[in-house]
Tab-separated table of C-alpha atoms in Angstrom:
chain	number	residue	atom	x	y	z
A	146	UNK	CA	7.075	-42.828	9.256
A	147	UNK	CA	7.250	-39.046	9.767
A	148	UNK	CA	8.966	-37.189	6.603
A	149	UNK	CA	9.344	-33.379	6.562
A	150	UNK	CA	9.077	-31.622	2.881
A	151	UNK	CA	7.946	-28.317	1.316
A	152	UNK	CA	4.563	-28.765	-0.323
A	153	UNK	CA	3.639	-27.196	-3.636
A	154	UNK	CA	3.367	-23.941	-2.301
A	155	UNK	CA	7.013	-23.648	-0.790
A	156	UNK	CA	6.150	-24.259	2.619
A	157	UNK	CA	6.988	-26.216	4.893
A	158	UNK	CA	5.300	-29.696	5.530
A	159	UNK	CA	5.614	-32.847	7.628
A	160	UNK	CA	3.822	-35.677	6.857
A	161	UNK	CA	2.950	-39.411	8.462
A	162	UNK	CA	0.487	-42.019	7.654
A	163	UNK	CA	-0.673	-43.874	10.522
A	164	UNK	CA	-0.345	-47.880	10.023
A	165	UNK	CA	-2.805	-49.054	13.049
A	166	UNK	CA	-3.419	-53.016	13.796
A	167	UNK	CA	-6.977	-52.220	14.800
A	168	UNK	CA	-9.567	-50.639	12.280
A	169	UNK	CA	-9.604	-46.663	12.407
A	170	UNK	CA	-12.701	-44.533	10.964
A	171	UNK	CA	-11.475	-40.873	10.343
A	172	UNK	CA	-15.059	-39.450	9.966
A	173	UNK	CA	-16.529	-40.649	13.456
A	174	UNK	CA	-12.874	-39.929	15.481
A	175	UNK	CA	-12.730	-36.887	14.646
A	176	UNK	CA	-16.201	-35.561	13.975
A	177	UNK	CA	-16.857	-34.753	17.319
A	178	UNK	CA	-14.318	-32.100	16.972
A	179	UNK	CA	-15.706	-29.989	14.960
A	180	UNK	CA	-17.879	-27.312	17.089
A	181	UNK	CA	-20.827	-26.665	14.513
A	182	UNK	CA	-21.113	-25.815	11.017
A	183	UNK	CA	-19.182	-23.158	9.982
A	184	UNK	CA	-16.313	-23.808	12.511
A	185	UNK	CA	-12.868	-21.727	11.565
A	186	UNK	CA	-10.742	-24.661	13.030
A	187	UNK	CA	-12.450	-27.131	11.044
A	188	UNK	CA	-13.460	-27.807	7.301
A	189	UNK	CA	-14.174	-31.148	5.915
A	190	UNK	CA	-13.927	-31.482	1.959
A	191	UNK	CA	-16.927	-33.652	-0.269
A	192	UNK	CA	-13.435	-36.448	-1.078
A	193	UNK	CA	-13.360	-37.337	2.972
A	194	UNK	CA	-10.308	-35.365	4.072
A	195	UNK	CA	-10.708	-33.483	7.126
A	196	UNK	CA	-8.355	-30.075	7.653
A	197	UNK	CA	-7.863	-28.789	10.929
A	198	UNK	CA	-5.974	-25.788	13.255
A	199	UNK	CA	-4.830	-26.061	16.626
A	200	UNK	CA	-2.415	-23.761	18.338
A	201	UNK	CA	0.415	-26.236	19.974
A	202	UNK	CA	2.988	-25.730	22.753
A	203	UNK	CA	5.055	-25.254	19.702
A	204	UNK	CA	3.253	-22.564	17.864
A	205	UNK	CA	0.136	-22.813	15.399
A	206	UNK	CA	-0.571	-25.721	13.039
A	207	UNK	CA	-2.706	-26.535	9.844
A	208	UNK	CA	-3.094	-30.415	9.080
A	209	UNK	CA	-4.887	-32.332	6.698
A	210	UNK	CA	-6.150	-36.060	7.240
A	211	UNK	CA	-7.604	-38.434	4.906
A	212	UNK	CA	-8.437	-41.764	5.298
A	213	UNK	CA	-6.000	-44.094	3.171
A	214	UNK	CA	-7.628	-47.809	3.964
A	215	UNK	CA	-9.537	-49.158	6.884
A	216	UNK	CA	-5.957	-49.167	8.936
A	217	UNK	CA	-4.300	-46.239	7.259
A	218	UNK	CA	-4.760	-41.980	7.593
A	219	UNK	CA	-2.259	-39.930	6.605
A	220	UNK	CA	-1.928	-36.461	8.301
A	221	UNK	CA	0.005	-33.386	6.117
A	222	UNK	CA	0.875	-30.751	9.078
A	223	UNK	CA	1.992	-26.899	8.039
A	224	UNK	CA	3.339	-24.247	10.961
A	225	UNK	CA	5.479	-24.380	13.866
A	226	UNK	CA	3.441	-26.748	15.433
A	227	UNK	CA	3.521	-29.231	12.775
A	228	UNK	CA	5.980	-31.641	14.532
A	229	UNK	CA	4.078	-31.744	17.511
A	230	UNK	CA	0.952	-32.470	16.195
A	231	UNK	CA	2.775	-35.406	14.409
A	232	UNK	CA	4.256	-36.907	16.757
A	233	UNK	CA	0.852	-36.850	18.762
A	234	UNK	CA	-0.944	-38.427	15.961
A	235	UNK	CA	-1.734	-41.771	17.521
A	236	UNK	CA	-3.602	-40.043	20.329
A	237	UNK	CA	-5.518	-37.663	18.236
A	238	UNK	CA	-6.530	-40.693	16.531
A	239	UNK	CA	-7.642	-42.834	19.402
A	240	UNK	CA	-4.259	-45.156	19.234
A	241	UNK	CA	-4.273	-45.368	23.122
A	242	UNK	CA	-8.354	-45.568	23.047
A	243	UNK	CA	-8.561	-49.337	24.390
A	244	UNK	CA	-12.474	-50.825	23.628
A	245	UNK	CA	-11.227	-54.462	24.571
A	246	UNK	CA	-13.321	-54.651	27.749
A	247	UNK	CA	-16.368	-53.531	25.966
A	248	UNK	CA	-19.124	-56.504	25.760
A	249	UNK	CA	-22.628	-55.121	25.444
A	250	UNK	CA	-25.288	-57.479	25.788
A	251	UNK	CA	-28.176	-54.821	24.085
A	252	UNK	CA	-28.410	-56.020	20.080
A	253	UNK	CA	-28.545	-52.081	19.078
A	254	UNK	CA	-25.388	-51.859	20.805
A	255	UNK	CA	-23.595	-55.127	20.118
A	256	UNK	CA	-24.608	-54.570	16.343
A	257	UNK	CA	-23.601	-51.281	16.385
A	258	UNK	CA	-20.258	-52.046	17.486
A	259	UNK	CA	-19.916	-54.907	15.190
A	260	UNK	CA	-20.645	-52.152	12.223
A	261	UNK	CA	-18.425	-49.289	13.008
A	262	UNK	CA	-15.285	-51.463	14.531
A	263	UNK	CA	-12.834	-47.755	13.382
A	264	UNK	CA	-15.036	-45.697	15.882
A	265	UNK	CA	-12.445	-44.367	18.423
A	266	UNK	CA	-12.327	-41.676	21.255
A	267	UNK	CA	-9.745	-38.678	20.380
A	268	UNK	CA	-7.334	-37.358	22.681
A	269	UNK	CA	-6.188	-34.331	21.478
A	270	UNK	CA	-4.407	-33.069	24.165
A	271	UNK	CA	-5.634	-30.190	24.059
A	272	UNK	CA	-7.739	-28.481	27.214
A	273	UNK	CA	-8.474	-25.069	26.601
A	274	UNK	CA	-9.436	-25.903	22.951
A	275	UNK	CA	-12.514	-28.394	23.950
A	276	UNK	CA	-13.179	-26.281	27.382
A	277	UNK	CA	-13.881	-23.181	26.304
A	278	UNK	CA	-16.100	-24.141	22.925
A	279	UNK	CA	-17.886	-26.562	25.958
A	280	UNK	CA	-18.293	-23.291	27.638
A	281	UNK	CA	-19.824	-21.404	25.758
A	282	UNK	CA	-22.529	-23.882	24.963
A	283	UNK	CA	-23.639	-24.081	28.639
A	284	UNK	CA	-27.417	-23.350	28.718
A	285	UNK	CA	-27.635	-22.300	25.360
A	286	UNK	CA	-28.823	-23.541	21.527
A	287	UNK	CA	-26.146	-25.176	19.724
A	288	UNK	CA	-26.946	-22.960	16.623
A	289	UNK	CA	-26.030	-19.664	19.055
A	290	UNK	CA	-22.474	-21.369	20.758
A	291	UNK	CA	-21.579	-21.765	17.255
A	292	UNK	CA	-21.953	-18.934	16.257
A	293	UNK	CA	-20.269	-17.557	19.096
A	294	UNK	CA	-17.460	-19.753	18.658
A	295	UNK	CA	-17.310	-18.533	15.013
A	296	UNK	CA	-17.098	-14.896	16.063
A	297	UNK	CA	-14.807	-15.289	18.851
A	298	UNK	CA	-12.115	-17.425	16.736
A	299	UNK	CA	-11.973	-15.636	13.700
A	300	UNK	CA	-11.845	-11.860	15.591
A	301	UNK	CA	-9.391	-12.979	17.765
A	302	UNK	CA	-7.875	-15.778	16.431
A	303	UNK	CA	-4.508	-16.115	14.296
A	304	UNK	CA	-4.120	-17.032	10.514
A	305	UNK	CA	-3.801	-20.292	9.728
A	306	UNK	CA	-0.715	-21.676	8.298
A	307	UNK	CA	0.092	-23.846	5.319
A	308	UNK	CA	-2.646	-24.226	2.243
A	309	UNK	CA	-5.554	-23.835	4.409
A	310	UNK	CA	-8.866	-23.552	3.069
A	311	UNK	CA	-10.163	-20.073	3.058
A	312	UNK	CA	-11.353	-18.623	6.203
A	313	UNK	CA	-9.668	-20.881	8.660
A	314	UNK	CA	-8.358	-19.693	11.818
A	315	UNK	CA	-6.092	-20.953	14.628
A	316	UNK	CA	-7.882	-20.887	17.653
A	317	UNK	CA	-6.528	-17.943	20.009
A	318	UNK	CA	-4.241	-19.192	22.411
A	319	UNK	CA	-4.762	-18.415	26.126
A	320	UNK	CA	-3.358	-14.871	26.429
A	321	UNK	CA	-5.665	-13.964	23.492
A	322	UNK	CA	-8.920	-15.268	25.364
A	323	UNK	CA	-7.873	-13.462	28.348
A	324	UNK	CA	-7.605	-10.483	26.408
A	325	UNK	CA	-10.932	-10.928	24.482
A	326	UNK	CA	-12.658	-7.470	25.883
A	327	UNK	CA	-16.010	-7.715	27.200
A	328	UNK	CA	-17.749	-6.419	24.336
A	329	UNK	CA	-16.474	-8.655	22.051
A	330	UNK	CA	-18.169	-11.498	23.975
A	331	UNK	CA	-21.162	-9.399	24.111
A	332	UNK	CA	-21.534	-9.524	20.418
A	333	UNK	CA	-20.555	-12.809	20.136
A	334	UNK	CA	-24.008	-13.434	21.859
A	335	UNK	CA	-21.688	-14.471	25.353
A	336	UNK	CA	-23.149	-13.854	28.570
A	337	UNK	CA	-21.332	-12.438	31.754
A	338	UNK	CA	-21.467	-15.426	32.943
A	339	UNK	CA	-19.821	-17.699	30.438
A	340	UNK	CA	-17.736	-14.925	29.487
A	341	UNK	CA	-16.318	-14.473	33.103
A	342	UNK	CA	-15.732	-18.467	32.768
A	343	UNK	CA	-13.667	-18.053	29.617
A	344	UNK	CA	-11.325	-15.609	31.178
A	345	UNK	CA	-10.945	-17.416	34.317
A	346	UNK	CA	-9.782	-20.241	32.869
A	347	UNK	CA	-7.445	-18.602	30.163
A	348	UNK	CA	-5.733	-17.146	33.371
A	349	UNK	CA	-5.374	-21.043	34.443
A	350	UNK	CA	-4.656	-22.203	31.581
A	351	UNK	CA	-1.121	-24.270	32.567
A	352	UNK	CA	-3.199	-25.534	35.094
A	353	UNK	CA	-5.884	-27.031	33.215
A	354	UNK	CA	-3.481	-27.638	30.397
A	355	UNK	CA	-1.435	-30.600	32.941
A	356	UNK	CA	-5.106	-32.596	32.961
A	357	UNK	CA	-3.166	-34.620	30.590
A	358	UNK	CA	-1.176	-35.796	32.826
A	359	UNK	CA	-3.976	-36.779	35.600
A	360	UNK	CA	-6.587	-39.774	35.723
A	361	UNK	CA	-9.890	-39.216	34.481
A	362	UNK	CA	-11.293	-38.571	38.348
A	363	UNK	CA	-8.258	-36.216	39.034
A	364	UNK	CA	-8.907	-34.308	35.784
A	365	UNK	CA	-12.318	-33.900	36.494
A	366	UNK	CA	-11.938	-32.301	39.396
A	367	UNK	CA	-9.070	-29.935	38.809
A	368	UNK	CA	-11.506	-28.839	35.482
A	369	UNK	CA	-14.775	-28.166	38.323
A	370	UNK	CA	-13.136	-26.475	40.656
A	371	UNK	CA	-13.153	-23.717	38.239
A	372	UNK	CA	-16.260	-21.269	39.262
A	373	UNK	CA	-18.666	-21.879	35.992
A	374	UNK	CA	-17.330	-25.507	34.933
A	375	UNK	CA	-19.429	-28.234	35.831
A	376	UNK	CA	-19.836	-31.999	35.495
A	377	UNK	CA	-21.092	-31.613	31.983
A	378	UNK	CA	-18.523	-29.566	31.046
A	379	UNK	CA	-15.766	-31.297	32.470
A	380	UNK	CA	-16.939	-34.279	30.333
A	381	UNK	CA	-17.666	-32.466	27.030
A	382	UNK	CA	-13.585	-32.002	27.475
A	383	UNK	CA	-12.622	-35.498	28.925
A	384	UNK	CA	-14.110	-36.908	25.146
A	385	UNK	CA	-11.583	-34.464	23.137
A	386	UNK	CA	-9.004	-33.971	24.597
A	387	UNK	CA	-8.080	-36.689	27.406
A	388	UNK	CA	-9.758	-39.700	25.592
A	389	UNK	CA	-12.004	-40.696	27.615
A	390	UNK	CA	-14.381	-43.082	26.607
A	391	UNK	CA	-16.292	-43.139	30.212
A	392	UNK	CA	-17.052	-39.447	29.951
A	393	UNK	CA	-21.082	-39.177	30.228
A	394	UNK	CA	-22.341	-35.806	29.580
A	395	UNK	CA	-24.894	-35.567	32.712
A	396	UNK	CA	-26.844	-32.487	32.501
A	397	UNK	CA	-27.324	-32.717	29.050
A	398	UNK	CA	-30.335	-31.152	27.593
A	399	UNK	CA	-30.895	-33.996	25.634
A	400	UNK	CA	-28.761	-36.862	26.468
A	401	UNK	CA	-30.953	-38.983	28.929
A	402	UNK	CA	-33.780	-38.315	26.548
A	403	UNK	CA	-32.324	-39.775	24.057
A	404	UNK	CA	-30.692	-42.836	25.781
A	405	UNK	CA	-34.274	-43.590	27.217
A	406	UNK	CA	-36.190	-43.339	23.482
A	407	UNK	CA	-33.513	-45.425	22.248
A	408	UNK	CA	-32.614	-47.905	24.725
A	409	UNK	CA	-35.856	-48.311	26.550
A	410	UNK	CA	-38.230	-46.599	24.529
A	411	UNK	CA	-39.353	-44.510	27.069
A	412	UNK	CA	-38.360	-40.991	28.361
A	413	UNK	CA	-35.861	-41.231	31.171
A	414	UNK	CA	-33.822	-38.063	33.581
A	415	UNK	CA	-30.166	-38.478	34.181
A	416	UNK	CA	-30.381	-40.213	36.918
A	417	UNK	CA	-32.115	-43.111	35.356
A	418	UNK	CA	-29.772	-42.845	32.735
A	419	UNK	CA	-26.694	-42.886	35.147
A	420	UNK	CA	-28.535	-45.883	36.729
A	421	UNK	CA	-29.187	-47.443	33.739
A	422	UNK	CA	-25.169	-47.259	32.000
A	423	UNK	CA	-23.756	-48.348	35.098
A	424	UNK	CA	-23.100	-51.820	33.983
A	425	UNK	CA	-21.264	-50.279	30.603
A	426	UNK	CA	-18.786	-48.214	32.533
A	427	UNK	CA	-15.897	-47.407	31.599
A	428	UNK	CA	-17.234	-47.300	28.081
A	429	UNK	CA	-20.298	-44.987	28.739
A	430	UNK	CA	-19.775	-42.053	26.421
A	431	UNK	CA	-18.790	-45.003	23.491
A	432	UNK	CA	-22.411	-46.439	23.734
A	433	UNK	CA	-23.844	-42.763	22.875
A	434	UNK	CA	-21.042	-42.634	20.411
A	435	UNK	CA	-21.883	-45.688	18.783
A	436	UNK	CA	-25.528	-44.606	19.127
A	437	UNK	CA	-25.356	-41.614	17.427
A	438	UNK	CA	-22.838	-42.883	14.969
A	439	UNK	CA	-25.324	-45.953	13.932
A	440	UNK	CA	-28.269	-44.082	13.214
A	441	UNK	CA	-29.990	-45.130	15.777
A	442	UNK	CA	-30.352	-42.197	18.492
A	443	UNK	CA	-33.655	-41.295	18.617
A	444	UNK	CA	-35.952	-38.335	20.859
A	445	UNK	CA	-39.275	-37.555	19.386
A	446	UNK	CA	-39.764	-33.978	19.657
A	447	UNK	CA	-42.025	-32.297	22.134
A	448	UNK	CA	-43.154	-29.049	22.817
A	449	UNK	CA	-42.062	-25.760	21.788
A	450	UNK	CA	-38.031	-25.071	20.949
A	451	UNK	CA	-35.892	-23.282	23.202
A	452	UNK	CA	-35.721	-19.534	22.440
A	453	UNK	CA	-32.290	-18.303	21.064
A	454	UNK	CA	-31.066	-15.433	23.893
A	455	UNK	CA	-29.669	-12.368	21.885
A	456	UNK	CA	-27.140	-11.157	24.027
A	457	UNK	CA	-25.812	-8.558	21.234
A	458	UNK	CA	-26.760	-4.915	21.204
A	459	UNK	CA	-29.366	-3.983	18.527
């Protein structure tokens, strides 16, 4: 049921709890949203509730979720964008994320999908918001994208509406990235490279936008035959925003690692690990999911960590 009301505050709100047939765990669908610690589009609160900004067809929106029983969240949505977000709730959620072909035989895996039965794929339908954070952590820390992200959204992106927590930003929509002048991305700690990426695909932004409406093969390809994106890329956005729960991140710096320590308890390369999920597709990127999810993803750590590139001016 979708009811639209003014909140406390006099604005506008519209609201819907999800009733799903099939358990739903807010914290693991939606986790791997979040781009970092820190992250203007995202703030999760100590009760469970999760607040979020996207920028919508429809204009910007500010929604809070909260988990109301093991087949219940309710979203609150504030902005122009509210209604659309709504109505796309069951996706975001991982409605239309079908796991009923998946049959490990592995006990980490078949007890670690008997313990988190809620853990769903997203699809938030949203391109340009999962390419270009996926961007600009190509070849990089995590701990510098984030920040970049960070910089980038709240310079240049818009204020969110509703009762937002403090500090949260809409992310910029597609004219605003194009626009985002070269300096900017140089003190963001952005590269040439992955800067000239960002702006390319702003510029083809419809383009990449009507992924939705492709197959995960056709979708991959219209995303890599941008100049810049590549297969891990293109995957890092098939898990957000097209839902899809084959989507293996190869080129990962640590991925196949980790699936080999894990798994096998052995270090493997990706294509070993390719080799080696075969049998598990279409449900490849669900098995690190439910990996990382469990507890029980697992690299030792060897050797020296990778130096963080300062790209800024001093």
């Amino acid at each position: 049921m979708k009811n639209r009301i003014a909140d406390d505050m006099g604005d506008p709100m519209t609201e819907r709890v999800l009733e799903s047939a099939r358990p739903v765990d807010l914290a693991s669908t939606i986790g791997p949203l979040r781009h970092g610690p820190g992250d203007p589009c995202h703030s999760a609160g100590a009760d469970g509730t999760i607040w979020r900004t996207s920028m919508m067809p429809t204009g910007p929106v500010t929604y809070l979720l909260d988990q109301l029983g093991a087949h219940q969240i309710r979203c609150r949505a504030w902005g122009p964008g509210a209604a659309e977000l709504i109505d796309g709730l069951g996706d975001l959620l991982g409605e239309t994320d079908d796991s009923s072909t998946f049959a490990p035989e592995d006990p980490k895996l078949v007890d670690a999908h008997r313990r988190h039965p809620g853990l769903r794929i997203p699809r938030t339908g949203r391109v340009l918001e999962s390419l270009i954070p996926a961007i600009l952590e190509q070849k990089v820390t995590g701990k510098e994208a984030f920040r970049a992200w960070r910089v980038l959204v709240t310079r240049h992106g818009t204020d969110a509406p509703g009762p937002a927590p403090t500090g949260m930003r809409v992310p910029p929509t597609a004219e605003q990235w194009r626009m985002v002048p070269s300096w900017d991305f140089h003190r963001a700690g952005v590269d040439p490279k992955r800067s000239s990426t960002v702006v390319t695909c702003a510029r083809f932004a419809r383009q990449l936008e009507g992924c939705t409406g492709l197959d995960s093969a056709g979708a991959r390809a219209r995303l890599m035959s941008i100049p810049g994106i590549g297969a891990w890329t293109a995957a890092e956005v098939g898990q957000r925003a097209l839902g899809d729960a084959d989507a293996l991140s190869v080129g990962d710096f640590h991925l196949s690692g980790v699936i080999g320590w894990t798994m096998l308890g052995r270090p493997i390369d990706d294509a070993e690990m390719v080799a080696y999920l075969e049998p598990l597709r279409p449900h490849r990127h669900r098995v690190v999911r439910l990996l990382e999810v469990s507890g029980q993803a697992f690299k030792p750590r060897f050797g020296p960590r990778i130096t963080i590139q300062d790209h800024r001016g001093h």
